[in-house]
C-alpha cells in the first residue's frame, strides 16, 4: 500500500512497501506529480532513474522505500529526486560488463543527471540526483 506523505507545494513525498509493484507505482506517481508541476519534459528520464533506484532498494533492502521530489526553484534550479531505504550500506557505482544482467543503475543515474550522490540517514540511506530543466 502506497503511503502519500505530501504532494502539495514544492515537495512531494511517498513511501512504498518493499514489494515489486512499488517500481511501477513509483513511476506512475512521479510522472503524475511532474505533470501537475508542468514538468512533463522531465517525466521519462525521472521515471527511468526512479525505477532503477527503487529496484536497487528492493533488491538489497527489506523495509519501506521513500521517494521525494523537490520542484525546481530560483535557488535550486534543478529537479531534486531522492530515494531512501532502511539499508545503511551506501551503494557503489560499478562498471558492468556487457554480459552482466544488472549493475547499470547507478551508472545510468550518474550519466543522466546533473549531479548525484548518497548520504546516510538515521535509519538507512538516501540516493539523490538532480535533473537540469530543459532549454
Tab-separated table of N, CA and C in Angstrom, residues 16-20 22-23 49-67 82-87 89 91 105-106 125-127:
chain	number	residue	atom	x	y	z
A	16	UNK	N	6.711	3.569	-0.150
A	16	UNK	CA	6.235	2.359	-0.807
A	16	UNK	C	6.703	1.142	-0.015
A	17	UNK	N	5.896	0.081	-0.012
A	17	UNK	CA	6.340	-1.155	0.636
A	17	UNK	C	7.436	-1.807	-0.201
A	18	UNK	N	8.215	-2.652	0.419
A	18	UNK	CA	9.259	-3.390	-0.296
A	18	UNK	C	8.573	-4.516	-1.068
A	19	UNK	N	7.928	-4.137	-2.155
A	19	UNK	CA	7.138	-5.050	-2.968
A	19	UNK	C	7.438	-4.745	-4.436
A	20	UNK	N	7.559	-5.751	-5.302
A	20	UNK	CA	7.895	-5.497	-6.705
A	20	UNK	C	6.972	-4.504	-7.407
A	22	UNK	N	6.029	-1.807	-6.317
A	22	UNK	CA	6.425	-0.443	-5.951
A	22	UNK	C	7.111	0.272	-7.102
A	23	UNK	N	7.822	-0.457	-7.949
A	23	UNK	CA	8.548	0.176	-9.056
A	23	UNK	C	7.563	0.847	-10.012
A	49	UNK	N	15.022	6.795	-13.909
A	49	UNK	CA	16.007	6.789	-12.824
A	49	UNK	C	15.381	6.381	-11.492
A	50	UNK	N	14.161	6.823	-11.235
A	50	UNK	CA	13.459	6.394	-10.023
A	50	UNK	C	13.254	4.879	-10.071
A	51	UNK	N	12.893	4.347	-11.245
A	51	UNK	CA	12.727	2.893	-11.385
A	51	UNK	C	13.998	2.153	-11.018
A	52	UNK	N	15.132	2.640	-11.515
A	52	UNK	CA	16.412	2.000	-11.220
A	52	UNK	C	16.706	2.022	-9.727
A	53	UNK	N	16.501	3.164	-9.085
A	53	UNK	CA	16.836	3.285	-7.663
A	53	UNK	C	15.863	2.507	-6.776
A	54	UNK	N	14.587	2.501	-7.123
A	54	UNK	CA	13.618	1.722	-6.352
A	54	UNK	C	13.911	0.227	-6.538
A	55	UNK	N	14.262	-0.176	-7.744
A	55	UNK	CA	14.640	-1.573	-7.987
A	55	UNK	C	15.853	-1.960	-7.151
A	56	UNK	N	16.864	-1.088	-7.105
A	56	UNK	CA	18.037	-1.356	-6.264
A	56	UNK	C	17.629	-1.504	-4.807
A	57	UNK	N	16.760	-0.616	-4.334
A	57	UNK	CA	16.313	-0.691	-2.940
A	57	UNK	C	15.581	-2.007	-2.683
A	58	UNK	N	14.742	-2.429	-3.618
A	58	UNK	CA	14.022	-3.696	-3.459
A	58	UNK	C	14.979	-4.880	-3.437
A	59	UNK	N	16.009	-4.798	-4.245
A	59	UNK	CA	16.958	-5.906	-4.356
A	59	UNK	C	17.786	-6.061	-3.083
A	60	UNK	N	18.077	-4.956	-2.396
A	60	UNK	CA	19.028	-5.003	-1.286
A	60	UNK	C	18.434	-4.707	0.086
A	61	UNK	N	17.265	-4.105	0.148
A	61	UNK	CA	16.689	-3.727	1.449
A	61	UNK	C	15.369	-4.460	1.663
A	62	UNK	N	14.891	-4.451	2.887
A	62	UNK	CA	13.661	-5.164	3.201
A	62	UNK	C	12.566	-4.271	3.759
A	63	UNK	N	12.817	-3.010	3.911
A	63	UNK	CA	11.830	-2.129	4.527
A	63	UNK	C	11.200	-1.189	3.533
A	64	UNK	N	10.496	-0.205	4.016
A	64	UNK	CA	9.817	0.744	3.135
A	64	UNK	C	10.822	1.585	2.336
A	65	UNK	N	10.365	2.020	1.178
A	65	UNK	CA	11.183	2.820	0.268
A	65	UNK	C	10.523	4.181	0.130
A	66	UNK	N	11.295	5.225	0.351
A	66	UNK	CA	10.777	6.575	0.228
A	66	UNK	C	11.216	7.213	-1.077
A	67	UNK	N	10.310	7.965	-1.680
A	67	UNK	CA	10.624	8.749	-2.869
A	67	UNK	C	10.198	10.186	-2.590
A	82	UNK	N	14.988	12.109	-4.579
A	82	UNK	CA	15.632	11.301	-3.544
A	82	UNK	C	14.888	9.982	-3.383
A	83	UNK	N	15.656	8.901	-3.272
A	83	UNK	CA	15.087	7.575	-2.999
A	83	UNK	C	15.800	7.052	-1.762
A	84	UNK	N	15.017	6.711	-0.736
A	84	UNK	CA	15.575	6.276	0.546
A	84	UNK	C	15.133	4.858	0.863
A	85	UNK	N	15.996	4.149	1.580
A	85	UNK	CA	15.630	2.818	2.066
A	85	UNK	C	16.322	2.597	3.411
A	86	UNK	N	15.907	1.561	4.152
A	86	UNK	CA	16.435	1.360	5.505
A	86	UNK	C	17.806	0.695	5.580
A	87	UNK	N	18.385	0.275	4.465
A	87	UNK	CA	19.693	-0.364	4.485
A	87	UNK	C	20.781	0.700	4.620
A	89	UNK	N	24.027	0.531	4.156
A	89	UNK	CA	25.166	0.436	3.238
A	89	UNK	C	24.960	1.343	2.029
A	91	UNK	N	25.441	2.607	-1.694
A	91	UNK	CA	25.713	1.886	-2.942
A	91	UNK	C	26.997	2.398	-3.588
A	105	UNK	N	22.414	0.529	-12.892
A	105	UNK	CA	21.521	1.548	-12.354
A	105	UNK	C	22.225	2.828	-11.947
A	106	UNK	N	23.275	2.711	-11.146
A	106	UNK	CA	23.975	3.922	-10.709
A	106	UNK	C	24.738	4.574	-11.851
A	125	UNK	N	19.685	5.017	4.229
A	125	UNK	CA	20.429	5.901	3.339
A	125	UNK	C	19.478	6.524	2.324
A	126	UNK	N	19.998	7.555	1.656
A	126	UNK	CA	19.281	8.207	0.571
A	126	UNK	C	20.217	8.321	-0.612
A	127	UNK	N	19.727	7.961	-1.786
A	127	UNK	CA	20.426	8.214	-3.039
A	127	UNK	C	19.653	9.344	-3.712
